[in-house]
Coordinates of C-alpha atoms in Angstrom, one line a residue:
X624 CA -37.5 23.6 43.9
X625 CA -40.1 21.0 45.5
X626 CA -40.0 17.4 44.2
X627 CA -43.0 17.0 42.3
X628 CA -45.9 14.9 44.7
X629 CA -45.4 11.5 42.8
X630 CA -48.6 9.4 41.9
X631 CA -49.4 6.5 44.3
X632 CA -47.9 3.4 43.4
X633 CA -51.4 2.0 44.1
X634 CA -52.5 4.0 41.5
X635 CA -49.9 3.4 39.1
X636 CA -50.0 -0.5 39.8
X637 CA -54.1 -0.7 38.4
X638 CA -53.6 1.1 35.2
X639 CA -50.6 -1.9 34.0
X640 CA -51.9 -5.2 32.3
X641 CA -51.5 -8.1 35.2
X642 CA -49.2 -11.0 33.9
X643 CA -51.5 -13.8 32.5
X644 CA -51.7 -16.7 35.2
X645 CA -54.0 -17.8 37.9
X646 CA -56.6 -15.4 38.8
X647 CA -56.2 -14.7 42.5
X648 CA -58.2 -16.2 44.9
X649 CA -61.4 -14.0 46.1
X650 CA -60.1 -12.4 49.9
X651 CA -57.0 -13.1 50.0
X652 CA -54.8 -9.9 49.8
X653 CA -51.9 -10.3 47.6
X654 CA -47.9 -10.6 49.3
X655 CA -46.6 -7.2 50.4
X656 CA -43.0 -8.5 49.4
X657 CA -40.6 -7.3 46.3
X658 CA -42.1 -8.6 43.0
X659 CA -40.6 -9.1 39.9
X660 CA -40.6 -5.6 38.9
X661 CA -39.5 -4.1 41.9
X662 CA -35.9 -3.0 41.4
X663 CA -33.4 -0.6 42.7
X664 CA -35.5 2.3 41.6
X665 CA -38.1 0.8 43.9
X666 CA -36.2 0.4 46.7
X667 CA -35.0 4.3 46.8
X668 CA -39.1 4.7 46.4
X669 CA -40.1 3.1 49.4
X670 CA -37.0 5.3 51.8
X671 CA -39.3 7.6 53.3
X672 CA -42.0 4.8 53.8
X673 CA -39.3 2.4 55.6
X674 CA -38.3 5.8 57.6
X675 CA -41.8 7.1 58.5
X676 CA -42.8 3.7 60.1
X677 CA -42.7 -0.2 60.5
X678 CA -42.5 -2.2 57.5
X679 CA -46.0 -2.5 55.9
X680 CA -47.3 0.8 57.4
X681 CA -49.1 3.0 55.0
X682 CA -47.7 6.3 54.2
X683 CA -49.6 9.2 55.7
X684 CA -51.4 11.3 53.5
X685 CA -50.2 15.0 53.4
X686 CA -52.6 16.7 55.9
X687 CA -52.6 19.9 53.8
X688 CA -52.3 22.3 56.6
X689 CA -52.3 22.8 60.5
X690 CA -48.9 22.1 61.8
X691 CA -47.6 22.4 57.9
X692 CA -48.4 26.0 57.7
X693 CA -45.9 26.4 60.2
X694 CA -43.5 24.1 58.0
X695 CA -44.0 26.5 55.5
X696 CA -43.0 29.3 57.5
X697 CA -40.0 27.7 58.5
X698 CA -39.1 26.7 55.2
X699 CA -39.5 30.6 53.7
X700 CA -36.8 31.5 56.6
X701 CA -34.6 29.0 55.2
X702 CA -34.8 29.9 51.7
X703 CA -34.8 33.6 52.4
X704 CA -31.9 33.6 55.1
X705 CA -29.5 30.8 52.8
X706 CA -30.1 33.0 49.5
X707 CA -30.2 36.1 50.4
X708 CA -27.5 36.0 52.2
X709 CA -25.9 35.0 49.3
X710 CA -27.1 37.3 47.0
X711 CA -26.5 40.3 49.1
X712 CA -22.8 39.0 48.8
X713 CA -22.2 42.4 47.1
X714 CA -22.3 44.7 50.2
X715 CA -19.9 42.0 52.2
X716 CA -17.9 42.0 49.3
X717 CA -17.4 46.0 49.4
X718 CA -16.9 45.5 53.4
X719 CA -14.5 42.9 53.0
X720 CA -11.9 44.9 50.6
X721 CA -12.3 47.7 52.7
X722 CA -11.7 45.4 56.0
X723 CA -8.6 43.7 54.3
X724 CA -7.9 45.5 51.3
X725 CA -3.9 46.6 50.8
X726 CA -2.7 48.8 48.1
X727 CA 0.3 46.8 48.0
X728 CA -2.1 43.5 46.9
X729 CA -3.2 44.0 43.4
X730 CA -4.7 40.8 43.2
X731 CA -6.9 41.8 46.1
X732 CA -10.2 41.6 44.3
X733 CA -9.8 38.2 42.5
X734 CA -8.5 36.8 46.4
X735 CA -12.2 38.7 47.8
X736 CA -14.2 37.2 44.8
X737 CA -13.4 33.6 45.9
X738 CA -15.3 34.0 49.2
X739 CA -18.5 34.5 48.2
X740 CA -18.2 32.6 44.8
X741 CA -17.1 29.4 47.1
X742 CA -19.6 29.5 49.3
X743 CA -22.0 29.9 46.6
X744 CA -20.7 26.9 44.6
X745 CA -20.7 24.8 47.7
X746 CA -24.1 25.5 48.3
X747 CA -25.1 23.7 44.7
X748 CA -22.1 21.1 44.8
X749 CA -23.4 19.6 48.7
X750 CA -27.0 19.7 47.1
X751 CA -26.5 16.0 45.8
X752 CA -25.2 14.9 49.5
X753 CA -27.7 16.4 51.4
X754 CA -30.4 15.0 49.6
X755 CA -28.9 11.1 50.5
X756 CA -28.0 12.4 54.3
X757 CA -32.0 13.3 54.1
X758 CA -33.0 10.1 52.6
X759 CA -31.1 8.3 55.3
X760 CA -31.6 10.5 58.9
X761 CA -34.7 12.4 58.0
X762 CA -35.4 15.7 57.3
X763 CA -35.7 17.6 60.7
X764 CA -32.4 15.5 61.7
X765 CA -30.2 16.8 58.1
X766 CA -31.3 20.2 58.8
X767 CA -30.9 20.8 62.6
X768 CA -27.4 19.4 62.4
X769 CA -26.8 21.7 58.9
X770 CA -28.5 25.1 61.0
X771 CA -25.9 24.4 63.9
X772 CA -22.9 23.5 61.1
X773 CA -23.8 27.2 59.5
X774 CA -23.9 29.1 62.4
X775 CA -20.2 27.7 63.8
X776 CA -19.5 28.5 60.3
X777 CA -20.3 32.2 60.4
X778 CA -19.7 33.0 64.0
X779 CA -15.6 31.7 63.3
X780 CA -15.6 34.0 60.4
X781 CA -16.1 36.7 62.4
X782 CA -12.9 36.1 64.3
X783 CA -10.3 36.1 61.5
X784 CA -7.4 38.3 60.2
X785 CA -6.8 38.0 57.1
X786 CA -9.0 37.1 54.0
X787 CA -7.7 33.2 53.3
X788 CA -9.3 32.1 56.4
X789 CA -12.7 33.1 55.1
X790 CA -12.2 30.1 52.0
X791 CA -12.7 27.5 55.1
X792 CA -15.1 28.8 57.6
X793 CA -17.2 31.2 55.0
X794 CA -16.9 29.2 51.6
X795 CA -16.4 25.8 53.2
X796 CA -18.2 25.3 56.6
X797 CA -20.9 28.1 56.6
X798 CA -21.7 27.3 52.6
X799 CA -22.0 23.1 53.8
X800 CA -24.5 24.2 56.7
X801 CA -26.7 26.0 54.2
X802 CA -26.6 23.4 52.1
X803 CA -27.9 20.3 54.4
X804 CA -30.4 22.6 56.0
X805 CA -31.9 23.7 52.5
X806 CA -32.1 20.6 51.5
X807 CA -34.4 19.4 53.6
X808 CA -37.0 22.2 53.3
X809 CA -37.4 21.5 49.3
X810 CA -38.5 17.5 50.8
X811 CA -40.4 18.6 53.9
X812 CA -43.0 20.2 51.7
X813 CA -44.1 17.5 49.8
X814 CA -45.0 15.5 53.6
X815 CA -47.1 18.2 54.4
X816 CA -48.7 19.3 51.2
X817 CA -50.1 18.0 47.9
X818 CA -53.2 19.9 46.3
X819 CA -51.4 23.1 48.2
X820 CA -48.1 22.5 46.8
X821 CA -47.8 24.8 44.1
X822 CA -49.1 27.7 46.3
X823 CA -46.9 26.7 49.3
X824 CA -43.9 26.2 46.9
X825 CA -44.5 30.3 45.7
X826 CA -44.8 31.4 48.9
X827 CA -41.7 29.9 50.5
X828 CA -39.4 30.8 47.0
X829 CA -40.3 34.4 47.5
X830 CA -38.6 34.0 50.8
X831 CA -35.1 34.8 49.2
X832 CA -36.5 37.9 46.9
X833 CA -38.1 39.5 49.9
X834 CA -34.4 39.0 52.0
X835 CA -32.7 39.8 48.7
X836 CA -34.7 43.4 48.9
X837 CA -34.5 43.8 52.9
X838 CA -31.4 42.7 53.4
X839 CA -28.7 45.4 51.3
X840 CA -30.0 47.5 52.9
X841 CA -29.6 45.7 56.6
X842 CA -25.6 44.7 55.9
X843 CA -25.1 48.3 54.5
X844 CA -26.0 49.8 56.9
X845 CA -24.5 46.8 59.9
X846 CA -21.5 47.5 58.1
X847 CA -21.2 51.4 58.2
X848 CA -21.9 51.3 61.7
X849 CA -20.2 48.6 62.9
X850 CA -18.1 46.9 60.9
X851 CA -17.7 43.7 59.0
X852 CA -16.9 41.2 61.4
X853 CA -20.2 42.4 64.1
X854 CA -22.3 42.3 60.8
X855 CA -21.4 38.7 60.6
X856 CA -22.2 38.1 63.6
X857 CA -25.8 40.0 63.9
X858 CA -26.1 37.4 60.3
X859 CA -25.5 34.4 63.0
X860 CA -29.2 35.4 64.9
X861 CA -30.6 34.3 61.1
X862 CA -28.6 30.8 61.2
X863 CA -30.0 30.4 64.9
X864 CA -33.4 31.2 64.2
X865 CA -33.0 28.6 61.3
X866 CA -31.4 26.2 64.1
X867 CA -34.8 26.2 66.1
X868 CA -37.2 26.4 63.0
X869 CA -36.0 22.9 61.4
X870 CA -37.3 21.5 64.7
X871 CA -40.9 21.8 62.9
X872 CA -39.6 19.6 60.3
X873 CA -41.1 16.5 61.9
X874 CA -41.9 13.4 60.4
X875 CA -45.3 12.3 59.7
X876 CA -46.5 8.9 61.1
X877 CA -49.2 6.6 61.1
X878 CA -50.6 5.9 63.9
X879 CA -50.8 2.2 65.6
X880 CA -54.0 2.3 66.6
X881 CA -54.9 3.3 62.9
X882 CA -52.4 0.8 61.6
X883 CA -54.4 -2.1 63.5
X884 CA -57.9 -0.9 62.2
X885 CA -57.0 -0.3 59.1
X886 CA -59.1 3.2 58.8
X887 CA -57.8 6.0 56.7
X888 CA -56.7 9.3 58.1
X889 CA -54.0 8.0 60.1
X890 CA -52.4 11.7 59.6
X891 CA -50.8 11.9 63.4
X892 CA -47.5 12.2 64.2
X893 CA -45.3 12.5 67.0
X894 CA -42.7 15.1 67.1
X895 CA -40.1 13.1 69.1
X896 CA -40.8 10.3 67.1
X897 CA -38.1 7.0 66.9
X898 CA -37.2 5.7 63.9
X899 CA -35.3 2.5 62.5
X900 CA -32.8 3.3 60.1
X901 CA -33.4 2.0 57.0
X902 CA -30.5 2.7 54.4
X903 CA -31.4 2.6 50.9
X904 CA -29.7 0.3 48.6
X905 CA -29.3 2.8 45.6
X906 CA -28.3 6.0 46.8
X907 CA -27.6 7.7 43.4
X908 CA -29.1 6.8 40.5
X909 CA -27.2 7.5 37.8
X910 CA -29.2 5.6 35.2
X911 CA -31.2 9.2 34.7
X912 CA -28.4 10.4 32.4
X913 CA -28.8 7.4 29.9
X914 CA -32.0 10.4 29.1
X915 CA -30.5 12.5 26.6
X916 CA -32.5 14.8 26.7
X917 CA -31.7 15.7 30.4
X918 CA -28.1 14.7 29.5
X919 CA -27.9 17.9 27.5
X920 CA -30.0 20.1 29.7
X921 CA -27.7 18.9 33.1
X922 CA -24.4 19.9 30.5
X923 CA -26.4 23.4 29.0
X924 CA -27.0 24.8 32.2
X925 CA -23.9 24.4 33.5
X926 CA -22.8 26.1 30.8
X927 CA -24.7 28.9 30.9
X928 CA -24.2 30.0 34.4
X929 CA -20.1 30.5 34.1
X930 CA -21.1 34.5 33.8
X931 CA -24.7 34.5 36.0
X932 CA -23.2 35.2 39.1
X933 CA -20.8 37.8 38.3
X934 CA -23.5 40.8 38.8
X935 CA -24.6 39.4 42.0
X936 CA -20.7 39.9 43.8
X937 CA -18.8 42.7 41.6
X938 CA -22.1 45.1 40.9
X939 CA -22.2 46.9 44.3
X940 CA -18.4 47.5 43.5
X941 CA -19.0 48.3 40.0
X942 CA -21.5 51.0 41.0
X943 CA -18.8 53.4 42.4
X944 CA -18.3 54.6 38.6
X945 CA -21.5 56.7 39.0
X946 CA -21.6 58.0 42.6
X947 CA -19.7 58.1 45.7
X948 CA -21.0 55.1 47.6
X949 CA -24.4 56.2 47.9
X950 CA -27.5 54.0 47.5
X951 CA -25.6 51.1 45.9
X952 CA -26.9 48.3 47.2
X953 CA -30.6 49.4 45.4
X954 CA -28.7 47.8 42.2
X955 CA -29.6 44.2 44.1
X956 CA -32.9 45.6 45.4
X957 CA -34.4 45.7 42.1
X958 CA -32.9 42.1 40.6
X959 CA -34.7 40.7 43.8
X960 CA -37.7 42.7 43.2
X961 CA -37.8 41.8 39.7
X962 CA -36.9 38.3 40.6
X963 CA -39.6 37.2 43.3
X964 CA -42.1 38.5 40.0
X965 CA -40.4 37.0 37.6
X966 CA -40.8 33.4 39.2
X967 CA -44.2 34.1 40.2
X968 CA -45.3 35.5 36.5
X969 CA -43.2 32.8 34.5
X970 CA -44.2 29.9 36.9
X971 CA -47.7 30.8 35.4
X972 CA -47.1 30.7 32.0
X973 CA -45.2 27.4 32.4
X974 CA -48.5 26.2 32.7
X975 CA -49.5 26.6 29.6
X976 CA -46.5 25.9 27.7
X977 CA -47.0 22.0 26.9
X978 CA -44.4 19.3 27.9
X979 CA -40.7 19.8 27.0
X980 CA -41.2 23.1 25.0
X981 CA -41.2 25.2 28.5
X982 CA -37.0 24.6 28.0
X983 CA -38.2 27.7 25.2
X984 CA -39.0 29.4 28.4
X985 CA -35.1 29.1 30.1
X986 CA -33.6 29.6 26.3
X987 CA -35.3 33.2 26.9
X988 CA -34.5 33.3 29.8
X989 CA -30.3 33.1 29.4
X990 CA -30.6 35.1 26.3
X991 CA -31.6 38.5 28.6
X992 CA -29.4 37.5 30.8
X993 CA -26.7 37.5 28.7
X994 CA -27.6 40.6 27.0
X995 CA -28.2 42.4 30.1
X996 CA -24.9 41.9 31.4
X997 CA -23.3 43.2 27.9
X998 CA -25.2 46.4 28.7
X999 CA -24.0 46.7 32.3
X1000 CA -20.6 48.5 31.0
X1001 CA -23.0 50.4 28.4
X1002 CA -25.0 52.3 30.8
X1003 CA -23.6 55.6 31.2
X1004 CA -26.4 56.9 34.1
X1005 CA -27.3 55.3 37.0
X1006 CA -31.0 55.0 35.8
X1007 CA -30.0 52.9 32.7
X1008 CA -28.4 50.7 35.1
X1009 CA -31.6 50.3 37.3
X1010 CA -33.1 49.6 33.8
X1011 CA -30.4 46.5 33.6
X1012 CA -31.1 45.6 36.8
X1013 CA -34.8 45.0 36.5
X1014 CA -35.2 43.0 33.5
X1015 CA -32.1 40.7 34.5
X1016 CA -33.8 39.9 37.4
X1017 CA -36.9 39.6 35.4
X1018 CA -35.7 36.9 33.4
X1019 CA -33.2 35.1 36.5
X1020 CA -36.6 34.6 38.5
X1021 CA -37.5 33.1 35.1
X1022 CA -34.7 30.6 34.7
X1023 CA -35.2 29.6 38.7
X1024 CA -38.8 29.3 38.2
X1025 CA -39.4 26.0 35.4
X1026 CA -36.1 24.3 36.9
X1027 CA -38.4 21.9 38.8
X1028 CA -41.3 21.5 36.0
X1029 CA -38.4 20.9 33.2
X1030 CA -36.6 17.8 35.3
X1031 CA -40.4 16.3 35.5
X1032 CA -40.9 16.4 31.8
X1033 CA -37.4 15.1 31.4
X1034 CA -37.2 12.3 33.6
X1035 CA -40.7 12.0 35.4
X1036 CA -41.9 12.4 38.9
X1037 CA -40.1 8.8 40.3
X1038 CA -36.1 10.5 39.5
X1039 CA -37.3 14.5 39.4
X1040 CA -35.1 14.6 42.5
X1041 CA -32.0 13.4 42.2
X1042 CA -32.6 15.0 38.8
X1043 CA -32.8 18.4 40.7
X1044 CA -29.4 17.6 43.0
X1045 CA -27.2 16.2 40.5
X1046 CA -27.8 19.7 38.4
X1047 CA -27.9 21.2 41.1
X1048 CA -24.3 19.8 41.8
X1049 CA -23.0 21.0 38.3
X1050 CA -24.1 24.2 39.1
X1051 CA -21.7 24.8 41.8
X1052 CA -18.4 24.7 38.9
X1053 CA -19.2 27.5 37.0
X1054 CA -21.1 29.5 39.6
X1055 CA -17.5 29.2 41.9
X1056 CA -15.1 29.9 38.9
X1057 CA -17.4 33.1 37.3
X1058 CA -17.1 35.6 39.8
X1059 CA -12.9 35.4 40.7
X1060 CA -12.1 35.4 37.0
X1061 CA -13.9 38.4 36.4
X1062 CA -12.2 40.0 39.6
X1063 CA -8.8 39.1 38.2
X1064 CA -10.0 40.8 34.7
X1065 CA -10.9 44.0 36.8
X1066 CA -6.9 43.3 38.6
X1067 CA -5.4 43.2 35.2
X1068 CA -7.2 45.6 33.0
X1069 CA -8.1 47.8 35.7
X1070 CA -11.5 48.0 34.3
X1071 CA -14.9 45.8 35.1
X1072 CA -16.2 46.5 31.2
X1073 CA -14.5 43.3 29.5
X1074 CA -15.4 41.1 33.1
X1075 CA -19.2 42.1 32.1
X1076 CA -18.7 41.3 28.3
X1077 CA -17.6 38.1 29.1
X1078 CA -19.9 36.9 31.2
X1079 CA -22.9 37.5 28.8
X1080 CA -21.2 35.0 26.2
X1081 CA -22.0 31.8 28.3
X1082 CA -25.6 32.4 28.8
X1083 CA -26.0 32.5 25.0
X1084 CA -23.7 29.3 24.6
X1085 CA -26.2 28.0 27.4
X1086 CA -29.1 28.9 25.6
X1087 CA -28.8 27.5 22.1
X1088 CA -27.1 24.4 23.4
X1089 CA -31.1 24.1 25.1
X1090 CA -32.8 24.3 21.9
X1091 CA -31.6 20.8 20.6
X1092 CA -33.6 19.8 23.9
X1093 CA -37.4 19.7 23.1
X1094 CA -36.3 18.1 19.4
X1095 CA -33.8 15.4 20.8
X1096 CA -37.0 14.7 23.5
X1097 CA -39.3 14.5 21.2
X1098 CA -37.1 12.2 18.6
X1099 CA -36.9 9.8 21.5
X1100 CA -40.5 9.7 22.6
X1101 CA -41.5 8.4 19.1
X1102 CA -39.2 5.6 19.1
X1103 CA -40.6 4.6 22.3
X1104 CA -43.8 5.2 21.0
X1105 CA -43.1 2.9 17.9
X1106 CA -41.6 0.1 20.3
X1107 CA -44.3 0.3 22.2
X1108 CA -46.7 0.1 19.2
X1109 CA -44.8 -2.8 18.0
X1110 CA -45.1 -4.6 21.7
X1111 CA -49.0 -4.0 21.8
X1112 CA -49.5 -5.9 18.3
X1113 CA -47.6 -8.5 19.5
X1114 CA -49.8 -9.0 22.5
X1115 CA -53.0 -8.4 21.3
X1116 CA -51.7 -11.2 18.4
X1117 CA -50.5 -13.2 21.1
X1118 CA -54.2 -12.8 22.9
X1119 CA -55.9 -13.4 19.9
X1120 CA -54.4 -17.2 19.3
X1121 CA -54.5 -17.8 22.8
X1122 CA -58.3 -17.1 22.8
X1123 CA -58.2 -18.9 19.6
X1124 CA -56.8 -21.9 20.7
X1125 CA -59.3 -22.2 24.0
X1126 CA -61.9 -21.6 21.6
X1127 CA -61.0 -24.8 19.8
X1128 CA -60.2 -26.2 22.7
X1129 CA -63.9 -25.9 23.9
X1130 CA -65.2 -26.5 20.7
X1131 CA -63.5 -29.6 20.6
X1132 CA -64.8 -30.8 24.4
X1133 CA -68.6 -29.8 23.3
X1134 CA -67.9 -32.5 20.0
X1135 CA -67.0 -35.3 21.9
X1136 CA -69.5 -34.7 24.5
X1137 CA -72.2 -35.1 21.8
X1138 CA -70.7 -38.0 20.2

C-alpha cells in the first residue's frame, strides 16, 4: 500500500483564485514563508522537504529508476519476508503444538493461537507509529533499526521453553521489528518513483504471494528435519538480509551546486547523507475522521476482519481431517497463488470502477470470504477444499488490492497516509482476537466446524456496513458542491459591483475632466 504521489503544491497553488490586493511587483519572487493558509496540514506536508535538505531547497524529483530499481528489490524482500512469514504461520503453528503441546493442557491450542495472531495484530497496530518514527528519522534510519529489532526478536525465540515466552519475543518484539521496517518501504517508493509507481507498487506486493507459495513448503520441511526452534533460526537469515537491504533506502537530495544555479534535475544524493531533524508539529491528524465516509469505512473493516485470519493459522491443522499430514501446507500455497492474481487482476479493474463505488469492489470482496470460510467445514474431500482455498484467496488479494485507491477517494492524496496507518491500526484488534477464539472453540467443542462458521459472519457484517459508503460519500459531496455554488455567486456578485463601482468611478473622472 504506496501513498499516492501527491500533486505539487506548485501546481495546486495556480489553479486557486489569488486574494484581491496589490498585483505583485514584476521580478520579485514572492516570500517563501507560512501564508495565511498554511496550517498544521501544511506543516506535516513539508516533513520530508525540511528532512531531505536545508530550508528552501526544492524537493528532488523522483528519478524513476537507477539506484530505485534496487529500492524496489529491497522493498519486495521486505514485503515478501514480513508477510509471508506471517501467513505461513500455519506450519509454525503445527510445529509449535507438537514442540510444546501436553495432553494434560486442553487449552493448548487457544494458548498456540495467540502467538501468531499477536504478532500479526502488532504488525497493523505499530503501523500508525512507524509511519511518525519515519516522518521524523527517515526512512533508511526507521527500517535499519526495525530489521535489527526483528531479528533479536526471532533469534530469542528460538531459545525458549515453554510457549508464554513466545507472546514477548515472537508477538511483541519480532512483530514491532516488522512493523518499523515495513513501514518505511510503502514511503520509500514514492522518492524513487512517480509515473512507475503503479508498476513498482505490483511488483513489490507480489513479494509476499510468491514467499506465501515458497515458503510452506521451506518451514515444512526446516521443521521435519530439524525442528522448530533451528527453523526459526534459518527465518533469522531473512530478517538479516532485510537488515542490510534497508541500507538502499537512502534519502534523496538536492544538490548544492544545483541549489545555487537554480537548474532542474538536481536528482543526486548522497548515501551517508546528514540531516537536521526537523520534527513536525502535527504528528497525527485526526481531523480525517470528521470524513464520514472514511469514518465508516475505518469502523467496517475492522469489522469485517474478526474471522479473516482464522484460515491463515488453524487450516494447516484443520487439514489433518483428510490425510495423515501429508501435503498440508499446499492449502496456503493456493490462497497465495490465488492471492498475488487476485491483486494484480482486481487492481485493474479498480481502474475502471469510478470514484467511491470501487468500496462495491471490497463489499465483494468480504462477501466470498465469508462464504468461503462457511464452506471450509462443508468440504468433505480434499479437492473441494483446494476449491475453497483458491477463490478465498481470489477475493483476499481483492480486498488488499483497492485499500490504497479507496483512502484516496475518501480523504485525498494530502491525508491518504495517515489514512492508510490509522486503519491499518484498527486492523490489528480483530485480526489478534480472531484466531485464539476460534482455537478455544476447537478446545471446547473439540471440533473446528463452528470456529469456521463463525468467522464467515463478520465479513458479511463488514460488507454491508460498506455499502452505506459510496451513498453517505456522495450525499456529502453535494452539499459541498451546493456551498460551494453558493460561495461562487457570491463572488462573482461581489466582482460584478466591484467592477461596477470602478466603472463609475472612471466614468465619473472622464466627466469632470471634460467639464
Amino acid at each position: 500500500m504506496v501513498p499516492f504521489p501527491e500533486e505539487p503544491a506548485a501546481a495546486r497553488g495556480t489553479s486557486e483564485a489569488q486574494p484581491p490586493g496589490p498585483a505583485p511587483t514584476v521580478g520579485v519572487a514572492p516570500l517563501s514563508g507560512p501564508g495565511p493558509s498554511d496550517g498544521p496540514e501544511a506543516s506535516v506536508e513539508k516533513v520530508e522537504v525540511e528532512l531531505s535538505g536545508p530550508a528552501g531547497a526544492e524537493p528532488p524529483q523522483p528519478p524513476e529508476g537507477g539506484w530505485g530499481w534496487l529500492v524496489m528489490l529491497a522493498a519486495m524482500w521486505c514485503n515478501g519476508s514480513v508477510f509471508g512469514i506471517q501467513n505461513a504461520c500455519g506450519v509454525l503453528f503445527v510445529a509449535m503444538l507438537k514442540t510444546f503441546g501436553s495432553k494434560d493442557d486442553d487449552k493448548m491450542v487457544f494458548k498456540t493461537a495467540w502467538v501468531s495472531s499477536l504478532s500479526m495484530g502488532m504488525i497493523f497496530f505499530c503501523c500508525p507509529i512507524a509511519s511518525v518514527f519515519t516522518d521524523m528519522f527517515g526512512c533508511r534510519k526507521t527500517a535499519v533499526v526495525g530489521a535489527a529489532v526483528g531479528f533479536v526478536g526471532l533469534m530469542s525465540s528460538s531459545f525458549v521453553s515453554s510457549i508464554e515466552p513466545l507472546y514477548l519475543t515472537y508477538g511483541v518484539i519480532f512483530a514491532c521489528g516488522c512493523s518499523f521496517a515495513y513501514q518505511p518501504s510503502l514511503v520509500i517508493l514514492g522518492h524513487y518513483f512517480k509515473k512507475r509507481l503503479g508498476l513498482v507498487n505490483g511488483i513489490v506486493t507480489a513479494g509476499s504471494s510468491i514467499f506465501t507459495i515458497l515458503l510452506p513448503f521451506l518451514l515444512r520441511l526446516l521443521t521435519d528435519s530439524v525442528g522448530l526452534f533451528y527453523t526459526l533460526r534459518v527465518l533469522c537469515i531473512f530478517m538479516f538480509v532485510l537488515f542490510l537491504a534497508s541500507f538502499t533506502y537512502r534519502p534523496l537530495v538536492p544538490n548544492a551546486k544545483d541549489k545555487e544555479s537554480g537548474t532542474k534535475g538536481g536528482n543526486r544524493f548522497s548515501l551517508f547523507s546528514r540531516r537536521k531533524f526537523s520534527p513536525p508539529k502535527k504528528v497525527f491528524n485526526f481531523a480525517i475522521f470528521k470524513v464520514t465516509a472514511y469514518a465508516v469505512w475505518a469502523a467496517g473493516i475492522p469489522l469485517a476482519l474478526f474471522g479473516y485470519f482464522v484460515p491463515y493459522v488453524h487450516l494447516m491443522k484443520y487439514v489433518n481431517r483428510f490425510q495423515d499430514g501429508k501435503n498440508k501446507e499446499v492449502v496456503l500455497m493456493c490462497i497465495g497463488i490465488t492471492s498475488g492474481v487476485g491483486r494484480l487482476l482486481f487492481g485493474r479493474i479498480a481502474d475502471y470502477v469510478p470514484g467511491v463505488k470501487k468500496v462495491y469492489l471490497q463489499v465483494i470482496s468480504f462477501l466470498f470470504i465469508g462464504l468461503m470460510s462457511m464452506m471450509i467445514p462443508l468440504c468433505r474431500v480434499f479437492g473441494a477444499l483446494i476449491a475453497v482455498c483458491l477463490i478465498l484467496g481470489l477475493f483476499d488479494g481483492c480486498f488488499i488490492s483497492i485499500m490504497a485507491p479507496i483512502a484516496f477517494e475518501l480523504v485525498g492524496a494530502q491525508d491518504v497516509s495517515q489514512a492508510i496507518g490509522f486503519l491499518l491500526g484498527f486492523m490489528s484488534l480483530p485480526m489478534t482476537v480472531g484466531p485464539p477464539i476460534a482455537g478455544l472453540l476447537r478446545d471446547k467443542l473439540g471440533s473446528y466446524d463452528v470456529a469456521f462458521y463463525l468467522s464467515g459472519i463478520p465479513p458479511l457484517i463488514g460488507g454491508a456496513v460498506l455499502c452505506f459508503i459510496p451513498w453517505i460519500h456522495s450525499k456529502k459531496q453535494r452539499e459541498i458542491d451546493k456551498t460551494t455554488g453558493g460561495e461562487k455567486m457570491e463572488k462573482m456578485l461581489e466582482n460584478q459591483n466591484s467592477l461596477l463601482s470602478s466603472s463609475s468611478g472612471i466614468f465619473k473622472k472622464e466627466s469632470d475632466s471634460v467639464i
